[in-house]
Backbone as a chain_set.jsonl record, in Angstrom:
{"seq": "MEESGAEFANFDVHPKDRLSPTTKAGLYSTLQILLIITTNAALIALMGDRRVATIVIGFQSFCLVLAFFFTVLCVARRKWGRLFDVLLHAYLISILLMTLISFFAVIFIPLIMIQSYRTLSLGQSAAYLLLAATYACSLAYQFWQKQPVENMLDYMQHHFK", "coords": {"N": [[65.297, 66.617, -16.247], [66.735, 63.791, -16.109], [68.498, 61.602, -18.324], [68.975, 58.344, -18.812], [71.783, 56.079, -19.474], [71.273, 53.67, -20.576], [69.218, 54.133, -22.568], [70.675, 55.353, -24.629], [72.235, 53.447, -25.656], [71.704, 52.151, -27.955], [72.773, 53.839, -29.953], [75.495, 53.601, -30.161], [76.762, 52.59, -32.497], [79.071, 52.332, -35.206], [79.465, 54.664, -37.77], [80.262, 53.307, -40.429], [79.244, 50.837, -40.019], [76.663, 51.02, -40.473], [75.722, 50.779, -43.171], [74.635, 48.267, -45.307], [76.622, 45.507, -46.803], [75.783, 45.246, -49.573], [74.783, 47.981, -50.095], [77.124, 49.48, -49.585], [78.884, 48.364, -51.493], [77.415, 49.021, -53.827], [77.464, 51.929, -53.687], [80.312, 52.471, -53.7], [80.752, 51.385, -56.43], [79.265, 53.242, -57.975], [80.728, 55.687, -57.199], [83.072, 55.06, -58.709], [81.854, 55.162, -61.139], [81.259, 57.819, -61.552], [83.879, 58.802, -61.03], [85.252, 57.725, -63.354], [83.956, 59.014, -65.422], [84.458, 61.714, -64.933], [87.264, 61.824, -65.259], [87.431, 60.744, -67.889], [86.331, 62.975, -69.227], [88.035, 64.932, -68.736], [90.492, 64.159, -69.815], [89.645, 64.28, -72.59], [89.248, 66.858, -72.949], [91.79, 67.99, -72.362], [93.745, 66.465, -73.551], [92.817, 65.823, -76.146], [92.955, 64.386, -79.2], [95.11, 62.643, -79.02], [96.75, 59.523, -79.127], [97.265, 57.918, -76.966], [95.698, 58.9, -75.038], [93.087, 58.344, -76.156], [93.216, 55.54, -76.068], [93.405, 55.145, -73.264], [90.917, 56.277, -72.659], [89.313, 54.365, -73.812], [89.805, 52.012, -72.404], [88.928, 52.795, -69.879], [86.029, 53.403, -70.39], [85.19, 50.925, -70.795], [85.668, 49.782, -68.171], [83.721, 51.51, -67.075], [81.205, 50.524, -68.069], [81.337, 47.902, -66.952], [81.276, 48.606, -64.184], [78.9, 49.83, -64.181], [76.914, 47.87, -64.718], [77.473, 46.238, -62.413], [76.585, 47.9, -60.331], [73.893, 47.841, -61.004], [73.24, 45.334, -60.464], [73.741, 45.337, -57.724], [71.528, 47.072, -56.891], [69.415, 45.798, -57.716], [69.57, 43.327, -56.494], [69.467, 40.707, -57.072], [70.046, 37.215, -58.334], [70.058, 36.219, -60.839], [70.763, 33.714, -62.133], [74.063, 32.379, -62.445], [75.094, 34.772, -63.228], [75.604, 36.736, -61.401], [77.941, 36.122, -60.098], [79.642, 36.338, -61.976], [79.594, 38.939, -62.949], [80.538, 40.072, -60.537], [83.026, 39.246, -60.263], [84.088, 40.3, -62.801], [83.738, 42.983, -62.264], [85.729, 43.183, -60.325], [87.892, 42.499, -61.628], [87.811, 44.904, -63.493], [88.396, 46.805, -61.492], [91.17, 46.265, -61.023], [92.153, 46.878, -63.642], [91.615, 49.554, -63.591], [93.224, 50.285, -61.707], [95.762, 49.796, -62.623], [95.495, 51.626, -64.998], [95.217, 54.064, -63.577], [97.729, 54.143, -62.32], [99.442, 54.294, -64.548], [98.556, 56.835, -65.662], [99.32, 58.429, -63.695], [102.051, 58.443, -64.059], [102.542, 59.059, -66.562], [101.229, 61.697, -67.261], [102.68, 63.71, -65.859], [105.109, 63.385, -67.492], [104.247, 64.222, -69.985], [103.848, 66.874, -69.443], [106.431, 67.598, -68.928], [107.776, 67.118, -71.339], [106.481, 68.899, -72.91], [106.874, 71.551, -71.852], [107.661, 74.193, -72.589], [105.534, 75.111, -74.303], [103.228, 74.999, -72.669], [100.804, 76.787, -71.018], [100.335, 78.392, -67.679], [97.899, 77.972, -66.758], [97.109, 75.488, -68.136], [99.134, 73.907, -67.145], [98.493, 73.908, -64.463], [95.967, 72.4, -65.017], [96.796, 69.903, -65.953], [98.345, 68.94, -63.722], [96.158, 69.048, -61.892], [94.833, 66.87, -63.034], [96.569, 64.651, -62.803], [96.637, 64.56, -60.096], [94.059, 63.661, -59.553], [94.077, 61.188, -60.821], [95.777, 59.983, -59.106], [94.44, 60.114, -56.761], [92.435, 58.304, -57.489], [93.929, 56.04, -57.867], [94.523, 55.478, -55.136], [91.885, 55.11, -54.284], [91.056, 52.697, -55.584], [92.592, 50.771, -54.427], [91.258, 50.963, -51.82], [88.543, 50.333, -52.327], [88.619, 47.645, -53.107], [88.72, 45.503, -51.157], [86.035, 45.636, -49.663], [84.446, 45.036, -52.0], [85.156, 42.458, -52.828], [84.388, 41.068, -50.606], [81.852, 40.732, -51.059], [80.842, 38.486, -52.378], [80.172, 36.069, -50.781], [78.168, 37.196, -49.327], [76.359, 37.879, -51.449], [75.702, 35.28, -52.31], [74.268, 34.178, -50.231], [72.348, 36.344, -49.565], [71.143, 37.317, -51.73], [68.187, 37.123, -53.991]], "CA": [[65.044, 65.347, -16.587], [67.924, 63.122, -16.451], [68.461, 60.438, -19.327], [69.767, 57.068, -18.486], [72.565, 55.46, -20.35], [70.592, 52.635, -21.487], [68.521, 54.693, -23.625], [71.37, 55.767, -25.742], [72.987, 52.191, -25.907], [71.475, 51.866, -29.356], [73.568, 54.786, -30.837], [76.832, 53.406, -30.17], [77.133, 52.101, -33.662], [79.836, 53.178, -35.923], [78.672, 54.868, -39.214], [80.628, 52.278, -41.228], [78.476, 49.558, -39.756], [75.287, 51.272, -40.629], [75.281, 50.308, -44.487], [74.925, 46.813, -45.72], [77.564, 45.392, -47.769], [75.257, 45.579, -50.968], [74.698, 49.352, -50.272], [78.437, 49.888, -49.748], [79.398, 48.172, -52.888], [76.691, 49.953, -54.803], [78.138, 53.221, -53.571], [81.772, 52.357, -54.243], [80.78, 51.388, -57.988], [78.841, 54.486, -58.321], [81.612, 56.505, -57.221], [83.73, 54.576, -59.692], [81.265, 55.475, -62.386], [81.582, 59.363, -61.365], [85.384, 59.098, -61.187], [85.654, 57.518, -64.657], [83.163, 59.95, -66.256], [85.304, 63.038, -64.772], [88.558, 61.574, -65.851], [87.298, 60.911, -69.349], [85.977, 64.153, -69.816], [89.253, 65.718, -68.52], [91.353, 63.701, -70.746], [89.229, 64.645, -73.88], [89.5, 68.293, -72.93], [93.188, 68.319, -72.245], [94.745, 65.645, -74.541], [92.289, 65.694, -77.394], [93.191, 63.196, -80.124], [96.243, 61.884, -78.787], [96.448, 58.027, -79.19], [97.434, 57.283, -75.68], [94.386, 59.329, -74.469], [91.963, 57.432, -76.698], [93.429, 54.133, -75.498], [92.981, 55.096, -71.942], [89.474, 56.65, -72.406], [88.655, 53.157, -74.171], [89.839, 51.079, -71.284], [88.172, 53.374, -68.773], [84.969, 53.104, -70.733], [85.06, 49.345, -70.603], [85.532, 49.723, -66.748], [82.534, 52.089, -66.588], [80.209, 49.644, -68.32], [81.275, 46.9, -65.818], [80.807, 49.258, -62.836], [77.349, 50.203, -64.173], [76.345, 46.697, -64.524], [77.609, 45.729, -61.176], [75.65, 48.737, -59.68], [72.497, 47.619, -61.314], [73.252, 44.005, -59.695], [73.778, 45.785, -56.257], [70.405, 47.598, -56.638], [68.293, 44.704, -57.883], [69.683, 42.305, -55.245], [69.116, 39.404, -57.709], [71.113, 36.568, -58.712], [70.058, 35.997, -62.314], [71.543, 32.506, -62.221], [75.436, 32.547, -62.031], [75.474, 36.176, -63.556], [76.002, 37.699, -60.27], [79.179, 35.748, -59.835], [80.417, 36.652, -63.256], [79.653, 40.314, -62.937], [81.197, 40.56, -59.422], [84.574, 38.942, -60.843], [84.365, 41.12, -63.855], [83.996, 44.042, -61.578], [86.917, 43.123, -59.606], [89.0, 42.839, -62.838], [87.802, 46.371, -63.81], [89.133, 47.583, -60.485], [92.485, 46.083, -61.145], [92.448, 47.461, -64.764], [91.623, 51.005, -63.308], [94.387, 50.63, -60.871], [96.799, 50.012, -63.772], [95.382, 52.836, -65.626], [95.555, 55.098, -62.672], [99.267, 54.14, -62.081], [99.92, 54.661, -65.817], [98.324, 58.097, -65.675], [100.139, 59.125, -62.612], [103.456, 58.643, -64.475], [102.549, 59.572, -67.942], [100.879, 63.133, -67.352], [103.869, 64.617, -65.857], [106.044, 63.297, -68.507], [103.78, 64.978, -71.016], [104.181, 68.157, -68.983], [107.82, 67.728, -69.153], [107.796, 67.175, -72.854], [106.069, 70.13, -73.587], [106.897, 72.646, -70.687], [107.799, 75.353, -73.084], [104.549, 75.523, -74.908], [102.144, 74.83, -71.794], [100.722, 77.961, -70.037], [100.199, 78.191, -66.282], [96.513, 77.267, -66.688], [97.288, 74.24, -68.829], [99.992, 73.1, -66.401], [97.717, 73.477, -63.432], [95.071, 71.396, -65.319], [97.52, 68.595, -65.873], [98.62, 68.664, -62.293], [95.0, 68.573, -61.131], [94.376, 65.655, -63.612], [97.508, 63.824, -62.332], [96.412, 64.273, -58.537], [92.975, 63.151, -59.631], [94.433, 60.018, -61.017], [96.641, 59.587, -57.621], [93.224, 59.652, -55.794], [91.766, 56.954, -58.205], [94.683, 55.001, -57.536], [94.228, 55.092, -53.716], [90.54, 54.557, -54.294], [91.083, 51.335, -56.318], [93.032, 49.966, -53.329], [90.212, 51.114, -50.772], [87.212, 49.748, -52.503], [88.805, 46.311, -53.33], [88.342, 44.419, -49.924], [84.762, 45.221, -49.446], [83.779, 44.347, -53.011], [85.622, 41.143, -52.64], [83.586, 40.428, -49.491], [80.479, 40.733, -51.761], [80.546, 37.136, -52.946], [79.512, 35.406, -49.837], [77.041, 38.003, -49.114], [75.428, 37.668, -52.479], [75.377, 33.947, -52.419], [73.485, 34.15, -49.117], [71.241, 37.253, -49.274], [70.36, 37.797, -52.967], [67.207, 36.024, -54.502]], "C": [[66.234, 64.775, -16.938], [67.659, 61.785, -17.289], [69.403, 59.465, -18.813], [70.563, 56.542, -19.705], [72.293, 54.509, -21.262], [69.707, 53.039, -22.743], [69.262, 55.11, -24.923], [72.297, 54.583, -26.117], [72.837, 51.844, -27.339], [72.347, 52.704, -30.414], [74.82, 54.672, -30.721], [77.367, 52.349, -31.489], [77.876, 52.91, -34.505], [79.191, 53.342, -37.343], [78.925, 53.837, -40.222], [79.899, 51.166, -41.161], [77.034, 49.674, -40.006], [74.667, 50.737, -42.002], [75.558, 48.733, -44.52], [75.896, 46.782, -46.867], [77.273, 45.741, -49.221], [75.288, 47.199, -50.915], [76.143, 49.968, -50.302], [79.069, 49.662, -51.236], [78.812, 48.863, -54.076], [77.307, 51.434, -54.941], [79.527, 53.346, -54.005], [81.529, 52.307, -56.002], [80.014, 52.619, -58.493], [79.652, 55.776, -58.184], [82.805, 56.383, -58.351], [83.298, 55.176, -60.975], [81.667, 57.082, -62.614], [82.981, 59.648, -61.762], [85.796, 58.704, -62.637], [85.168, 58.702, -65.631], [83.911, 61.302, -66.16], [86.58, 62.998, -65.436], [88.516, 61.562, -67.35], [87.123, 62.206, -70.103], [87.273, 65.061, -69.653], [90.201, 65.538, -69.581], [90.938, 64.35, -72.182], [89.525, 66.101, -73.962], [90.948, 68.738, -72.764], [94.007, 67.592, -73.346], [94.072, 65.52, -75.922], [92.422, 64.331, -78.179], [94.408, 62.288, -79.899], [95.951, 60.337, -78.621], [96.415, 57.535, -77.786], [95.935, 57.822, -74.917], [93.143, 58.51, -74.888], [91.987, 56.175, -76.35], [92.963, 54.024, -73.996], [91.359, 55.416, -71.759], [88.579, 55.199, -72.852], [88.574, 52.167, -72.978], [88.853, 51.591, -70.26], [86.642, 53.278, -69.258], [84.358, 51.768, -70.517], [84.914, 49.2, -69.046], [84.18, 50.409, -66.309], [81.347, 51.338, -66.899], [80.106, 48.659, -67.209], [80.767, 47.471, -64.498], [79.306, 49.516, -62.805], [76.622, 48.946, -64.023], [76.511, 46.081, -62.975], [76.789, 46.636, -60.173], [74.329, 48.465, -59.923], [72.211, 46.269, -60.537], [72.924, 44.496, -58.385], [72.13, 46.373, -55.976], [69.405, 46.64, -56.735], [68.389, 43.681, -56.9], [69.235, 41.046, -55.715], [70.257, 38.612, -58.21], [71.283, 36.405, -60.292], [71.259, 34.826, -62.59], [73.043, 32.741, -61.669], [75.879, 33.802, -62.662], [76.004, 37.093, -62.563], [77.503, 37.386, -59.943], [80.146, 36.077, -61.022], [80.675, 38.232, -63.128], [80.417, 40.666, -61.736], [82.712, 40.269, -59.769], [84.988, 39.945, -61.995], [84.551, 42.669, -63.222], [85.233, 44.265, -60.98], [88.082, 43.219, -60.544], [89.044, 44.279, -63.205], [88.589, 47.084, -62.655], [90.738, 47.429, -60.733], [92.964, 46.608, -62.644], [92.515, 49.021, -64.485], [92.888, 51.326, -62.368], [95.678, 50.812, -61.7], [96.701, 51.132, -64.533], [95.695, 54.109, -64.855], [97.1, 55.234, -62.461], [99.806, 54.552, -63.346], [99.773, 56.216, -65.885], [99.245, 58.933, -65.004], [101.573, 59.326, -63.188], [103.378, 59.365, -65.663], [102.132, 61.094, -68.066], [101.967, 63.884, -66.939], [104.908, 64.487, -66.827], [105.48, 63.987, -69.727], [104.007, 66.522, -70.716], [105.537, 68.423, -69.228], [108.343, 67.869, -70.521], [107.487, 68.508, -73.459], [105.954, 71.297, -72.84], [107.178, 73.93, -71.424], [106.426, 76.036, -73.841], [103.203, 75.659, -73.961], [102.071, 76.295, -71.243], [100.592, 77.702, -68.567], [98.916, 77.54, -66.06], [96.44, 75.852, -67.105], [98.14, 73.217, -67.831], [99.087, 72.845, -65.079], [96.612, 72.378, -63.764], [95.622, 70.159, -65.295], [97.702, 68.19, -64.617], [97.302, 68.089, -61.641], [94.391, 67.084, -61.835], [95.31, 64.287, -63.041], [97.177, 63.518, -60.846], [95.006, 63.505, -58.64], [93.214, 61.504, -60.01], [95.088, 59.229, -59.825], [95.539, 59.085, -56.851], [92.624, 58.509, -56.232], [92.518, 56.001, -57.96], [94.559, 54.423, -56.091], [93.013, 54.581, -53.751], [90.333, 53.096, -54.659], [91.484, 50.419, -55.032], [92.021, 49.914, -52.013], [88.978, 50.339, -50.936], [87.481, 48.161, -52.802], [88.298, 45.349, -52.302], [86.924, 44.462, -49.757], [83.832, 44.814, -50.599], [84.081, 42.946, -53.092], [84.879, 40.342, -51.799], [82.296, 40.205, -49.976], [80.051, 39.311, -51.91], [79.792, 36.261, -51.993], [78.202, 36.005, -49.535], [75.856, 37.894, -50.231], [74.973, 36.354, -52.531], [74.161, 33.679, -51.354], [72.192, 34.874, -49.043], [70.627, 37.567, -50.594], [69.448, 36.652, -53.446], [67.47, 35.212, -55.681]], "O": [[66.817, 65.139, -17.959], [66.755, 61.005, -16.99], [70.526, 59.781, -18.421], [70.062, 56.564, -20.83], [72.781, 54.384, -22.385], [69.557, 52.328, -23.737], [68.721, 55.215, -26.023], [73.164, 54.83, -26.955], [73.762, 51.28, -27.924], [72.574, 52.287, -31.55], [75.481, 55.616, -31.154], [78.242, 51.492, -31.363], [77.541, 54.084, -34.661], [78.569, 52.471, -37.951], [77.975, 53.43, -40.891], [79.834, 50.447, -42.158], [76.248, 48.742, -39.836], [73.505, 50.346, -42.107], [76.448, 48.124, -43.927], [76.039, 47.677, -47.699], [78.061, 46.306, -49.979], [75.916, 47.707, -51.845], [76.333, 50.94, -51.032], [79.597, 50.516, -51.948], [79.439, 49.22, -55.074], [77.578, 51.995, -56.002], [79.87, 54.327, -54.666], [82.085, 53.119, -56.742], [80.295, 52.936, -59.648], [79.402, 56.78, -58.851], [83.384, 57.366, -58.814], [84.095, 55.629, -61.797], [82.249, 57.51, -63.61], [83.3, 60.492, -62.599], [86.703, 59.368, -63.137], [85.901, 59.227, -66.469], [84.012, 61.997, -67.172], [86.999, 63.948, -66.098], [89.326, 62.186, -68.036], [87.572, 62.497, -71.211], [87.478, 65.92, -70.511], [90.693, 66.48, -70.204], [91.804, 64.891, -72.869], [90.026, 66.556, -74.991], [91.231, 69.9, -73.058], [94.887, 68.192, -73.963], [94.774, 65.113, -76.848], [91.975, 63.286, -77.707], [94.611, 61.288, -80.586], [94.952, 59.97, -78.002], [95.529, 56.745, -77.46], [95.219, 57.035, -74.298], [92.319, 58.081, -74.08], [90.922, 55.564, -76.274], [92.308, 53.083, -73.549], [90.671, 54.898, -70.879], [87.465, 54.936, -72.397], [87.536, 51.613, -72.618], [87.997, 50.826, -69.817], [85.9, 53.023, -68.309], [83.208, 51.573, -70.125], [84.005, 48.469, -68.654], [83.564, 49.984, -65.331], [80.415, 51.416, -66.099], [79.062, 48.509, -66.573], [79.94, 46.874, -63.81], [78.591, 49.464, -61.805], [75.702, 48.92, -63.206], [75.57, 45.464, -62.477], [76.323, 46.073, -59.181], [73.522, 48.833, -59.07], [71.109, 46.077, -60.024], [71.866, 44.123, -57.877], [71.578, 46.105, -54.908], [68.524, 46.612, -55.876], [67.363, 43.161, -56.461], [68.66, 40.28, -54.942], [71.322, 39.157, -58.498], [72.358, 36.445, -60.889], [72.357, 35.014, -63.114], [73.213, 33.241, -60.558], [77.098, 33.974, -62.668], [76.725, 38.057, -62.823], [78.242, 38.291, -59.555], [81.369, 36.041, -60.883], [81.807, 38.711, -63.197], [81.061, 41.705, -61.881], [83.551, 41.133, -59.511], [86.149, 40.347, -62.078], [85.412, 43.433, -63.658], [85.806, 45.352, -61.052], [89.083, 43.896, -60.307], [90.119, 44.876, -63.249], [89.416, 47.942, -62.964], [91.478, 48.408, -60.638], [94.176, 46.747, -62.808], [93.354, 49.712, -65.063], [93.438, 52.426, -62.312], [96.486, 51.727, -61.542], [97.748, 51.717, -64.808], [96.309, 55.056, -65.348], [97.644, 56.338, -62.438], [100.791, 55.281, -63.228], [100.777, 56.881, -66.145], [99.844, 59.894, -65.487], [102.236, 60.298, -62.824], [104.147, 60.313, -65.817], [102.677, 61.745, -68.958], [102.275, 64.809, -67.69], [105.627, 65.467, -67.023], [106.319, 64.354, -70.549], [104.306, 67.313, -71.611], [105.829, 69.499, -69.75], [109.248, 68.654, -70.804], [108.138, 69.072, -74.337], [105.031, 72.075, -73.08], [106.874, 74.916, -70.751], [106.278, 77.254, -73.946], [102.229, 76.3, -74.358], [103.095, 76.944, -71.034], [100.805, 76.524, -68.28], [98.819, 76.624, -65.243], [95.748, 75.063, -66.462], [97.903, 72.013, -67.73], [98.955, 71.697, -64.655], [96.341, 71.528, -62.916], [95.041, 69.273, -64.669], [97.254, 67.088, -64.299], [97.24, 67.023, -61.028], [93.623, 66.336, -61.231], [94.844, 63.158, -62.887], [97.39, 62.4, -60.377], [94.808, 62.676, -57.752], [92.511, 60.658, -59.457], [94.928, 58.022, -59.645], [95.518, 57.964, -56.343], [92.267, 57.679, -55.396], [91.955, 54.92, -57.783], [94.501, 53.219, -55.839], [92.918, 53.474, -53.223], [89.511, 52.391, -54.073], [90.782, 49.472, -54.675], [92.007, 48.931, -51.273], [88.402, 49.776, -50.004], [86.498, 47.424, -52.721], [87.504, 44.46, -52.611], [86.395, 43.353, -49.683], [82.707, 44.356, -50.401], [83.165, 42.21, -53.46], [84.661, 39.154, -52.036], [81.569, 39.463, -49.316], [78.915, 38.988, -51.564], [78.772, 35.715, -52.413], [77.194, 35.3, -49.5], [74.659, 37.837, -49.95], [73.782, 36.211, -52.81], [73.189, 33.001, -51.686], [71.152, 34.368, -48.623], [69.525, 38.115, -50.555], [69.776, 35.468, -53.365], [66.657, 34.358, -56.036]]}, "num_chains": 1, "name": "protein.A"}
């Protein structure tokens, strides 16, 4: 039995076009939440009570709360007055803040390693390098998710209740 090309014409959709902008933004913010939880846990495990780690964890926790509220907004698909606009812009600011935090961590973590190279074991050095690589990936992720989230404002204004 021979299949015609017309039957498969509907399957010519790229995977990135299958998700709605709301679903994409919700997935991006969920990934952001998981990334923040992972890096916060790693910072607590590796650096403990250092002041710099505490400050970074505080800023990341603030970004985590904003990402959570934005995820709830994307799942609920409701405007709640002008709150959707405020939450979207707050989440965009948290993306900027996470970009700055990630850039700082990519620079700071190797400096900690250099400062204490005589006391670090091979396992600790590998953990610090893995954390620095995670922050480098986080830095790239912030640039990657910025544009789709920025495009959400028009979509929210026209498609949310």
